[in-house]
Short mmCIF file of C-alpha atoms and ligand atoms in Angstrom, two decimals:
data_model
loop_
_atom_site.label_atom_id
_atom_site.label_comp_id
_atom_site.label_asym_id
_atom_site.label_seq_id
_atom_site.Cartn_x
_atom_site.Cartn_y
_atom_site.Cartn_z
CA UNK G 1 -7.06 40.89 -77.85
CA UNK G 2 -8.26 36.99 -76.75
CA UNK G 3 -5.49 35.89 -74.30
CA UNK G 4 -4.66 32.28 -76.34
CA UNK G 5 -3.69 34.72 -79.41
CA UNK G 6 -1.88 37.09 -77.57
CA UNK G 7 0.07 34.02 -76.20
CA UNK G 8 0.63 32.70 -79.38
CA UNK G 9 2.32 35.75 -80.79
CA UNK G 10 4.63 35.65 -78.01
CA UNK G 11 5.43 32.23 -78.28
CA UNK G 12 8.71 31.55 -79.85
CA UNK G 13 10.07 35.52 -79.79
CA UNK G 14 10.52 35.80 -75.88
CA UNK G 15 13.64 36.61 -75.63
CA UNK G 16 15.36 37.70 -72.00
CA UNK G 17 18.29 40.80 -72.28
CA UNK G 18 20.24 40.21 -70.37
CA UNK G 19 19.40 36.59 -70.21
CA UNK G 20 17.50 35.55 -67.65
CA UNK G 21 20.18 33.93 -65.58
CA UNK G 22 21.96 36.89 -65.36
CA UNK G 23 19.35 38.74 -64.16
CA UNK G 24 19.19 36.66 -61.31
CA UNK G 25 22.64 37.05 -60.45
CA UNK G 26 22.18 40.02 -60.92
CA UNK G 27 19.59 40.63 -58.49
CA UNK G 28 21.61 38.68 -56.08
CA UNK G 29 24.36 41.04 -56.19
CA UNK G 30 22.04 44.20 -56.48
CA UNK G 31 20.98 42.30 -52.77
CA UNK G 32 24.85 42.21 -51.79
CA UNK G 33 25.28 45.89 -52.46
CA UNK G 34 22.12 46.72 -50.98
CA UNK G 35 22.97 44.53 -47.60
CA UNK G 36 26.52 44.77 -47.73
CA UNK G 37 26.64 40.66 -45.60
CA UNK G 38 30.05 39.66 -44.58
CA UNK G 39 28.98 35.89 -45.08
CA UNK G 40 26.97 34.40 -47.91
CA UNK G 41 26.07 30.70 -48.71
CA UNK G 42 24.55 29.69 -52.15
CA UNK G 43 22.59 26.11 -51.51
CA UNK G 44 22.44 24.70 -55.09
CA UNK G 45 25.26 26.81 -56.23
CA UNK G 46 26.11 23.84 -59.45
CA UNK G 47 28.36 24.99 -61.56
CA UNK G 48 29.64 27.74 -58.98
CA UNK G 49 28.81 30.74 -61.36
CA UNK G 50 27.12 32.98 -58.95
CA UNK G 51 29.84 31.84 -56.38
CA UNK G 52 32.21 33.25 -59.10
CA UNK G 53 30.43 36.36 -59.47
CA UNK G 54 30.12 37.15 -55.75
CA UNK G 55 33.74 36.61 -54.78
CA UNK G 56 34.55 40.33 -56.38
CA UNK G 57 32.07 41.56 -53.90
CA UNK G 58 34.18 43.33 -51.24
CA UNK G 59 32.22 43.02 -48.69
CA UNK G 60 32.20 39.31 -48.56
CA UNK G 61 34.56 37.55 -46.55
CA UNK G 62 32.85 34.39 -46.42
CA UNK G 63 31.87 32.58 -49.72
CA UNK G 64 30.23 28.64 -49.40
CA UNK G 65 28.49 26.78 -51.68
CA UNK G 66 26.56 23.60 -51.54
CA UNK G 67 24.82 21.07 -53.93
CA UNK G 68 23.87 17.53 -54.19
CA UNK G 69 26.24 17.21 -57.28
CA UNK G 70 29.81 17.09 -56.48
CA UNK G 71 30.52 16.66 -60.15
CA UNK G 72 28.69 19.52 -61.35
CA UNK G 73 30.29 21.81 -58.55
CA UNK G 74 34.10 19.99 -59.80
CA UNK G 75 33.15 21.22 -63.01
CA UNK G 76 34.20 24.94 -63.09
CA UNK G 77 35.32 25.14 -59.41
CA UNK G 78 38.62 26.10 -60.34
CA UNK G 79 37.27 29.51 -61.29
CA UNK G 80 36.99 29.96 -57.62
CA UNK G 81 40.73 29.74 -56.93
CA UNK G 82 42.97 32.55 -56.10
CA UNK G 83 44.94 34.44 -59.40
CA UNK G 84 48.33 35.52 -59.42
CA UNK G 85 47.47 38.69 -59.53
CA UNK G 86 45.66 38.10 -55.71
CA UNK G 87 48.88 36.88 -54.42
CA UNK G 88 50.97 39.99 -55.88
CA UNK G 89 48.50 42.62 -54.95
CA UNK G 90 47.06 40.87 -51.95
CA UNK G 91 44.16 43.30 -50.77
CA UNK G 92 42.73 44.31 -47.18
CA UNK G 93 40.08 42.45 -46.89
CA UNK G 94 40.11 38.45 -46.13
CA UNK G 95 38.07 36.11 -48.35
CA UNK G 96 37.80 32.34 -47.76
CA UNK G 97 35.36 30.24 -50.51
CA UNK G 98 34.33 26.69 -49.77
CA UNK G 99 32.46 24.18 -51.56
CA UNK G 100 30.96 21.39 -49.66
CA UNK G 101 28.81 18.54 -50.91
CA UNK G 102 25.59 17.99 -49.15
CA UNK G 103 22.01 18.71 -49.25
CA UNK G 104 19.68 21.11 -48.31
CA UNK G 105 17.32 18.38 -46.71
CA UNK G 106 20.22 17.98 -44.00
CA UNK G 107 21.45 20.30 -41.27
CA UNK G 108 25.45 20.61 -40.65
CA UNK G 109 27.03 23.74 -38.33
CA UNK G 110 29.37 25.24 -41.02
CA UNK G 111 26.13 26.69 -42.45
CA UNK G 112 25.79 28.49 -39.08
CA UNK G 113 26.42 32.13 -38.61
CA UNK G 114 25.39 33.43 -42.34
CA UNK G 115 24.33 37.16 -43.05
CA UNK G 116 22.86 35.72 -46.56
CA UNK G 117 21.72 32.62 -48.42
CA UNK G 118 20.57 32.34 -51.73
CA UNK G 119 18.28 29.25 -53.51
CA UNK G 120 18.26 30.38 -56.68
CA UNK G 121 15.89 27.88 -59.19
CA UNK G 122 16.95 25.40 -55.94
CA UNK G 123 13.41 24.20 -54.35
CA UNK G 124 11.43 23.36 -57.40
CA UNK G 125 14.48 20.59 -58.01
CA UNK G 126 13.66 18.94 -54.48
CA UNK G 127 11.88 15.84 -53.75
CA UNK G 128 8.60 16.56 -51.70
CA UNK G 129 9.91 14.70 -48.44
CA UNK G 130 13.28 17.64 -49.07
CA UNK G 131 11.05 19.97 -49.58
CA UNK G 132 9.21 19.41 -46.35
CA UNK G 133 12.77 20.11 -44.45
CA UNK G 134 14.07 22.35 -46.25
CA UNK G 135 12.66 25.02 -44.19
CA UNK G 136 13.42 24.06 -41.12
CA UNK G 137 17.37 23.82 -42.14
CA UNK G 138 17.46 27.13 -43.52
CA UNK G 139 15.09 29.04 -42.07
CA UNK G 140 14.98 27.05 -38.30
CA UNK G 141 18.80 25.54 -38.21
CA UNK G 142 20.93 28.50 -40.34
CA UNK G 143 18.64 31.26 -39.59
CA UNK G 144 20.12 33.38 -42.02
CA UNK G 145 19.54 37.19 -41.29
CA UNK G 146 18.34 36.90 -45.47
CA UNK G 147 17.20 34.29 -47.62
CA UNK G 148 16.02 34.78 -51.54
CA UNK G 149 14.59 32.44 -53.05
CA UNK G 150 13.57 32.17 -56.95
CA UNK G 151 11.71 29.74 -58.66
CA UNK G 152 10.32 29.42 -62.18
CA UNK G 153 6.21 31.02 -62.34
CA UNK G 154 4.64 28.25 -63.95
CA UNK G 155 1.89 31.24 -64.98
CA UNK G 156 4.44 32.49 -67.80
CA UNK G 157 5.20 29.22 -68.99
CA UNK G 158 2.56 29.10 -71.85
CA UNK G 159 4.68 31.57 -73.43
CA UNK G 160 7.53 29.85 -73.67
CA UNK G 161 8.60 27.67 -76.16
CA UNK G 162 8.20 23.69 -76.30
CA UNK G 163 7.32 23.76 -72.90
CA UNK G 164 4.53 21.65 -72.09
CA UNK G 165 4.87 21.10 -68.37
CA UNK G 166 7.94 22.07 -66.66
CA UNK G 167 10.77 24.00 -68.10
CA UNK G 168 13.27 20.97 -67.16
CA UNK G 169 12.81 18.03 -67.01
CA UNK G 170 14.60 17.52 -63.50
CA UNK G 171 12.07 20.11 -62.28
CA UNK G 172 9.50 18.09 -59.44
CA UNK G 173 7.29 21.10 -59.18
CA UNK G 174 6.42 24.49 -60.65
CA UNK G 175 4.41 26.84 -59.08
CA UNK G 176 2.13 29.88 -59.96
CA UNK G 177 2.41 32.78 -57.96
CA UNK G 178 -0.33 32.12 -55.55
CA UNK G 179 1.35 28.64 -54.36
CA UNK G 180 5.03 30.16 -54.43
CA UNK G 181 3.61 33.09 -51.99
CA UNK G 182 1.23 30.85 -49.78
CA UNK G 183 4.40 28.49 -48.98
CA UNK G 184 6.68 31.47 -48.27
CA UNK G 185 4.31 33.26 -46.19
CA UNK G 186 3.47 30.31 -44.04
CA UNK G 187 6.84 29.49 -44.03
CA UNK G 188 8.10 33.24 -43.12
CA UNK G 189 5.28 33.30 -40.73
CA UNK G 190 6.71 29.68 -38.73
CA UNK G 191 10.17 31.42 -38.54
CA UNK G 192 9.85 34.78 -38.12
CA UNK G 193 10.58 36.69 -40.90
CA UNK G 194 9.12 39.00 -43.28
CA UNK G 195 9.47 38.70 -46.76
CA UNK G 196 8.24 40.25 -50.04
CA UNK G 197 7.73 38.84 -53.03
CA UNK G 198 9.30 40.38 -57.07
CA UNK G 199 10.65 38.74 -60.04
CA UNK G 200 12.67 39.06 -62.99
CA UNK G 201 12.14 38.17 -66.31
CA UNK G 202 9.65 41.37 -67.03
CA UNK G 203 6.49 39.81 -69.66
CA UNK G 204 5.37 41.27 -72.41
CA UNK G 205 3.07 44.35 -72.47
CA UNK G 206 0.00 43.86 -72.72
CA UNK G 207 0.43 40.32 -70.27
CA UNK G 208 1.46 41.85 -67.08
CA UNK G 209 -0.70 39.48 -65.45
CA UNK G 210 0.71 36.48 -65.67
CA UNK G 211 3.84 38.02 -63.67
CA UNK G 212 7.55 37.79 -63.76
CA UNK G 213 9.26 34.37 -65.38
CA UNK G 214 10.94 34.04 -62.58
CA UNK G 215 9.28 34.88 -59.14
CA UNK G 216 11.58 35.57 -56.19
CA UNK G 217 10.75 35.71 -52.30
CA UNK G 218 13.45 38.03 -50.39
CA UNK G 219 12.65 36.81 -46.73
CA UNK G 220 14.49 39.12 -44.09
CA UNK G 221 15.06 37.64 -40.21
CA UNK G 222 12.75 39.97 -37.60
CA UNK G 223 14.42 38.35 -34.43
CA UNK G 224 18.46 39.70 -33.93
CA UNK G 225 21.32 37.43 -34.81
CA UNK G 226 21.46 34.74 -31.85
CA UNK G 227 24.88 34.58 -29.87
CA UNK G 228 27.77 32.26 -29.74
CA UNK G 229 26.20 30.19 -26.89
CA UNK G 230 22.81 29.06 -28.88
CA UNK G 231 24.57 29.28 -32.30
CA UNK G 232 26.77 25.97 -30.26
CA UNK G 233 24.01 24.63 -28.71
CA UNK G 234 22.43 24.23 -31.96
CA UNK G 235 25.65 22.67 -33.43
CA UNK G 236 25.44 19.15 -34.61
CA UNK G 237 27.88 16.71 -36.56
CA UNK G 238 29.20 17.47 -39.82
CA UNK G 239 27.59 15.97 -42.64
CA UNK G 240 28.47 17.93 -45.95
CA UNK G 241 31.78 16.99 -47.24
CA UNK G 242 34.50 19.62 -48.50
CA UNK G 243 35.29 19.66 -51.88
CA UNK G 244 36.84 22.62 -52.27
CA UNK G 245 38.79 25.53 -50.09
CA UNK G 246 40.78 28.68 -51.23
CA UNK G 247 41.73 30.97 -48.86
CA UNK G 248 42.89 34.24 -50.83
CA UNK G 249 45.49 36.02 -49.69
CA UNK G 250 45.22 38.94 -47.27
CA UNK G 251 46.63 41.47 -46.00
CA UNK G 252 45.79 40.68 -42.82
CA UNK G 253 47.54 37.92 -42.91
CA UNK G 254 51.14 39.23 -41.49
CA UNK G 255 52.65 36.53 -43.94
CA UNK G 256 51.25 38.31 -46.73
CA UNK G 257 51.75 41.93 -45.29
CA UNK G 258 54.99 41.55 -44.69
CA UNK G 259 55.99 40.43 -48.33
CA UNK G 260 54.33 43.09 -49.63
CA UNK G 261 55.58 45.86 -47.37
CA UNK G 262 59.03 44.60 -47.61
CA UNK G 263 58.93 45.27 -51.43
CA UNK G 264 57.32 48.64 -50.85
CA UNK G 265 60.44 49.53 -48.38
CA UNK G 266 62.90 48.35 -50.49
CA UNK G 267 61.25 50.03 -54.07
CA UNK G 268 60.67 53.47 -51.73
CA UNK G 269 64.44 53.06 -50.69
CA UNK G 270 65.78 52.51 -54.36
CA UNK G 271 63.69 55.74 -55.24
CA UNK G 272 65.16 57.90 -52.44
CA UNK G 273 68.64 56.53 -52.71
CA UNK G 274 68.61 57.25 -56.93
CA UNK G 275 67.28 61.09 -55.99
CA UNK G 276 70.18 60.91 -53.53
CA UNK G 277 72.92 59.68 -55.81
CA UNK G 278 71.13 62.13 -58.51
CA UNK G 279 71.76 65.09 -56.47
CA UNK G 280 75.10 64.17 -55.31
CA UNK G 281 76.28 63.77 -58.50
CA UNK G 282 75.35 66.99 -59.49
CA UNK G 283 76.35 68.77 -56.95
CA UNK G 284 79.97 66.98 -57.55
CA UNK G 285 80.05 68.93 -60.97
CA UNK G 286 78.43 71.86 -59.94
CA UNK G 287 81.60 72.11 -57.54
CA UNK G 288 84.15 71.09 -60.08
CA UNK G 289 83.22 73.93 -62.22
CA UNK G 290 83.18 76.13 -59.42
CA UNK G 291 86.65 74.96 -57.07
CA UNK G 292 85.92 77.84 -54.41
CA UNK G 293 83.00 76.16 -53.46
CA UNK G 294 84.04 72.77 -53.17
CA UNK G 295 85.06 72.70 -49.47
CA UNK G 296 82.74 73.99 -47.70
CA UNK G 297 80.03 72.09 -49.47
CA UNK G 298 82.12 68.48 -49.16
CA UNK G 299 82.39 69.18 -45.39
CA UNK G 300 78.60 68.63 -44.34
CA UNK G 301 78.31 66.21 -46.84
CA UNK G 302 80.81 63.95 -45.87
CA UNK G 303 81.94 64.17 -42.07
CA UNK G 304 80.67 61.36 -40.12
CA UNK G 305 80.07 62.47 -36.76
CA UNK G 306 77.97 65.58 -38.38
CA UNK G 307 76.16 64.02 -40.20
CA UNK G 308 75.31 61.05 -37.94
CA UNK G 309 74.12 64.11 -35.71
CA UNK G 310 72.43 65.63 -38.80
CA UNK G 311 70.43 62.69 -39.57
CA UNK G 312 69.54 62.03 -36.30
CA UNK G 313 67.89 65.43 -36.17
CA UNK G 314 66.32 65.74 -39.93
CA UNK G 315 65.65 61.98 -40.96
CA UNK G 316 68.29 62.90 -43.91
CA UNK G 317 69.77 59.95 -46.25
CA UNK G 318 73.58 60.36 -46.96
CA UNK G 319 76.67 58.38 -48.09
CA UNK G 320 79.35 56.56 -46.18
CA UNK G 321 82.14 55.15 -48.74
CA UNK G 322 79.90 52.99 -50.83
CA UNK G 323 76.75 52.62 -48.54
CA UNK G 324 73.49 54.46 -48.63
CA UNK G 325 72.04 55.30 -45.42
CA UNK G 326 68.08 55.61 -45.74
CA UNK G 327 66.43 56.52 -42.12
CA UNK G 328 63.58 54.17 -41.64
CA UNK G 329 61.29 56.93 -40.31
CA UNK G 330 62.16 59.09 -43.66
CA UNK G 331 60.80 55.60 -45.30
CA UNK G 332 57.71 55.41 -42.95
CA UNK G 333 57.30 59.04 -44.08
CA UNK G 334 56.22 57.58 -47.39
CA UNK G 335 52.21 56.99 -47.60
CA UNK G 336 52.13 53.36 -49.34
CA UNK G 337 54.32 52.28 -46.60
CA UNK G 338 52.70 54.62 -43.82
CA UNK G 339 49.41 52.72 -45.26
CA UNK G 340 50.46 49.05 -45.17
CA UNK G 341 51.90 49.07 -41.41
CA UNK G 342 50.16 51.87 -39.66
CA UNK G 343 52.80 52.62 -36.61
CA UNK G 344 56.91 52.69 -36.88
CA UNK G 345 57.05 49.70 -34.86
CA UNK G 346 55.08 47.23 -36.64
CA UNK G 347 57.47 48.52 -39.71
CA UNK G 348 60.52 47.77 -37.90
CA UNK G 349 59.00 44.55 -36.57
CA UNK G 350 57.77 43.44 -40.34
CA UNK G 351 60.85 44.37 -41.71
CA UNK G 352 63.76 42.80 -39.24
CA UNK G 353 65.70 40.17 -40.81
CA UNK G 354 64.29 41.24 -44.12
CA UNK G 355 66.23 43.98 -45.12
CA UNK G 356 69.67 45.30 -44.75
CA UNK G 357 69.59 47.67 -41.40
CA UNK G 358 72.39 49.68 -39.81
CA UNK G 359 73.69 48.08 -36.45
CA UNK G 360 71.28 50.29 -34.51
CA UNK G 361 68.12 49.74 -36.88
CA UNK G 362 68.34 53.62 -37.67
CA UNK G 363 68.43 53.12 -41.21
CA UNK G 364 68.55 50.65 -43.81
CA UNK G 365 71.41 50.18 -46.14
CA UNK G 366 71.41 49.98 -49.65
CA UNK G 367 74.60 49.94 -51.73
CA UNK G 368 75.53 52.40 -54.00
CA UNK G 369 76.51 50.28 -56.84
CA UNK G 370 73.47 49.33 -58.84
CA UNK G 371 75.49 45.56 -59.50
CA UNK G 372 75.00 44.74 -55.64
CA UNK G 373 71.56 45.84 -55.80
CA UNK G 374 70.53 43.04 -58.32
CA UNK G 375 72.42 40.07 -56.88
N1 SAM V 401 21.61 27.90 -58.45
C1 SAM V 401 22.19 27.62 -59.72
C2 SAM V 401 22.06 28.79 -60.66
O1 SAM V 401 21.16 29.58 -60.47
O2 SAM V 401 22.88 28.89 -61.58
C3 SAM V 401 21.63 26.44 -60.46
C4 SAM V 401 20.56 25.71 -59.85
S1 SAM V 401 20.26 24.17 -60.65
C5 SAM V 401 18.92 24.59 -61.62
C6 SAM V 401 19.69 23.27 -59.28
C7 SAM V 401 20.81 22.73 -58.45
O3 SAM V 401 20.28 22.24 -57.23
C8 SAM V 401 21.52 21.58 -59.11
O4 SAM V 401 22.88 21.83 -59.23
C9 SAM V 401 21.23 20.39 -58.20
O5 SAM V 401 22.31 19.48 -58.14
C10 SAM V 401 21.01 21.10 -56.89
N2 SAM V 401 20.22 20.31 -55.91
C11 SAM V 401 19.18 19.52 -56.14
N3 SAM V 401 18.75 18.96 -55.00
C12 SAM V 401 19.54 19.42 -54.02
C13 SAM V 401 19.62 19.21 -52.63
N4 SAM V 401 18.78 18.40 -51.99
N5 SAM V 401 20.57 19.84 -51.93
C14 SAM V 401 21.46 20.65 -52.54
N6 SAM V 401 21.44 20.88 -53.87
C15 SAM V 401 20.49 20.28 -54.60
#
C-alpha cells in the first residue's frame, strides 16, 4: 500500500495502551528492577509523577528531582510526602526525596554520586546553548553509572494527529532516529559509555519503519564509580535551590525503631500475660473442684524464692500479688521482636525507661488488672 495512504488511515485512530506516558515510566521502573540503583535523580521530573512512582521502589534510598519550573514541581509535590501509614509501619529501608530547582545547563554537587538519572521528553525542551552543556553536566560532572534518555521520533509524527511540526509547542527540537542516535553516540563516545538505543510507543503493522513514538537511549558508564576524593575535587557551589525534602521514616533510625519495638514488647507482653492469667484461672477451678490437689499445685505457683529460682532457670512468667512478671528474654524469644532488635542488649537498651522493668531489668511488669493497663 502507498505510504501517504497508509498514513492517512492511521491518522486520527493511534491510540497508545497503556498510554504512552506510562509506558515510559514504565520502562523506567522495568530499568529500576533490572539495575536495582540505590540513588536515582529525574532532571525534568515537572509534575513529580515518575518521582511518585519510583519512591515504592525498594531499592531506592535516594529520590531527587530537578526542573526549571518550581511551580510545576509545587504542583503535586505533596504526593511525595510521607503517609501515616509510613510513620506507623516504618520499614527497613531509608528513603530521603528532594526536589530542587535548577537546570540541567548548570552543574551543582548534590547531583554527585547517582547510580541512575533519567531525562525523560527533557532535551528536546532545551535551548540549543543548554543543549550544548547538557552533556557535560550529566554525563562529565554527575557521571551517573546510567542515564536514559527519551525523546519524541519526529519520524512517527505524520501519524499523529494535528501535528504539523512538533508535538508541543514548547518543544525546540525533534529529532528522527538518525539525529537522536548520532548525538548519543558521539556523546557516549566523549564520556565513556555505551549505550543502546529502543523505544516505546510500538507503530502500527505494516509501518515498522518509521520506529517507536518515543525513542529512548539507555547509556551505561564503562569506567567504575570514581571515589570520595575526585567525587570532592569535582565539587563546586550549590546552585539548585531546595524546594522540597521528606525524609521517610526508618527503621534505621533508632528514633523510629525504638517506637515501634516498644509497642511490639508491650503487645507480645499483653499476649503472654492474658495466656498466663488464662491458665491460672483455670487451673484455680480445676483445683476447686478437685480440693486434694490444691496444695501441692499452689505451692510452685506461688512461693517466691522458688519461683524467682524457677524463672531464672526456664524464662517462665508468673504472678506476685497483682504484678505480672514477663522475663525479657522469654519476650526476645518472640520473632517480631527477635527481628526488630537483633541481640538482647540492644532490646534492653531500646527499651529502658520505656517500659515498666523489675529492679534488676529481669523482667518487665505488667499489672494484672486490665484498668491499669489502659491508663
Ligand atoms: N519528565 C517529565 C515526564 O516525563 O513526565 C515531564 C517532562 S516535561 C515534557 C519537560 C520538563 O523539563 C518541564 O517540566 C520543564 O520545566 C523542564 N525543563 C525544561 N528546561 C529545563 C532545564 N534547563 N533544566 C531542568 N528542567 C528543564
Amino acid at each position: 500500500m502507498d505510504k501517504n495512504v497508509q498514513e492517512e488511515q492511521f491518522k486520527g485512530v493511534i491510540k497508545f495502551t497503556p498510554p504512552l506516558s506510562k509506558q515510559r515510566y514504565q520502562f523506567v521502573k522495568d530499568l529500576v528492577a533490572k539495575y536495582r540503583p540505590k540513588k536515582v535523580a529525574d532532571l525534568g521530573c515537572a509534575d513529580c509523577k515518575l518521582l511518585w512512582m519510583l519512591k515504592f521502589c525498594s531499592c531506592i534510598e535516594v529520590l531527587v528531582g530537578l526542573d526549571i519550573s518550581a511551580s510545576t514541581m509545587k504542583e503535586k509535590m505533596h504526593m511525595l510526602s510521607p503517609l501515616p501509614v509510613d510513620y506507623l509501619q516504618p520499614t527497613e529501608r531509608s528513603l530521603t526525596v528532594t526536589l530542587y530547582h535548577g537546570s540541567v545547563a548548570h552543574k551543582d554537587p548534590c547531583m554527585l554520586g547517582f547510580d541512575l538519572v533519567t531525562c525523560i521528553e527533557l532535551i528536546e525542551h532545551l535551548e540549543e546553548s543548554e543543549l550544548k552543556k547538557f552533556p557535560e553536566v550529566v554525563f562529565g560532572f554527575m557521571a551517573p553509572s546510567i542515564v536514559v534518555i527519551s525523546t519524541p521520533n519526529v519520524e512517527f509524527n505524520t501519524l499523529l494527529p494535528g501535528v504539523t511540526l512538533f508535538r508541543h509547542p514548547d518543544h525546540k527540537f525533534e529529532w528522527n532516529r538518525a539525529q537522536f542516535q548520532s548525538w548519543a553516540l558521539e556523546t557516549a563516545r566523549h564520556y565513556d559509555y555505551a549505550v543502546e538505543f529502543t523505544g516505546v510507543g510500538h507503530p502500527p503493522r505494516g509501518m515498522e519503519n518509521i520506529g517507536f513514538c518515543t525513542q529512548i537511549g539507555v547509556f551505561v558508564r564503562k569506567y567504575p564509580q570514581t571515589g570520595g576524593f575526585a567525587q570532592s575535587e569535582k565539587s563546586n557551589e550549590t546552585v539548585y535551590k531546595t524546594v522540597f525534602k521528606a525524609v521517610y521514616p526508618s527503621l534505621k533510625d533508632e528514633k523510629y525503631l525504638q517506637n515501634i519495638l516498644v509497642g511490639e514488647v508491650v503487645f507480645t507482653a499483653q499476649i503472654i500475660k492474658q495466656s498466663l492469667l488464662n491458665r491460672l484461672t483455670s487451673e484455680r477451678e480445676e483445683r476447686h473442684d478437685n480440693p486434694t490437689e490444691e496444695k501441692a499445685q499452689l505451692q510452685p505457683c506461688f512461693s517466691e524464692d522458688m519461683r524467682k529460682l524457677d524463672v531464672k532457670r526456664s524464662m517462665e512468667s508468673f504472678v506476685k500479688g497483682n504484678v505480672v512478671y514477663i522475663p525479657l528474654k522469654t519476650i526476645f524469644s518472640f520473632p517480631k521482636v527477635n527481628q526488630l532488635c537483633g541481640t538482647f542488649e540492644k532490646l534492653c537498651k531500646l527499651i529502658a525507661g520505656k517500659v515498666n522493668l523489675s529492679s534488676d531489668g529481669y523482667a518487665l511488669m505488667l499489672s494484672t488488672e486490665p484498668e491499669d493497663e489502659e491508663n
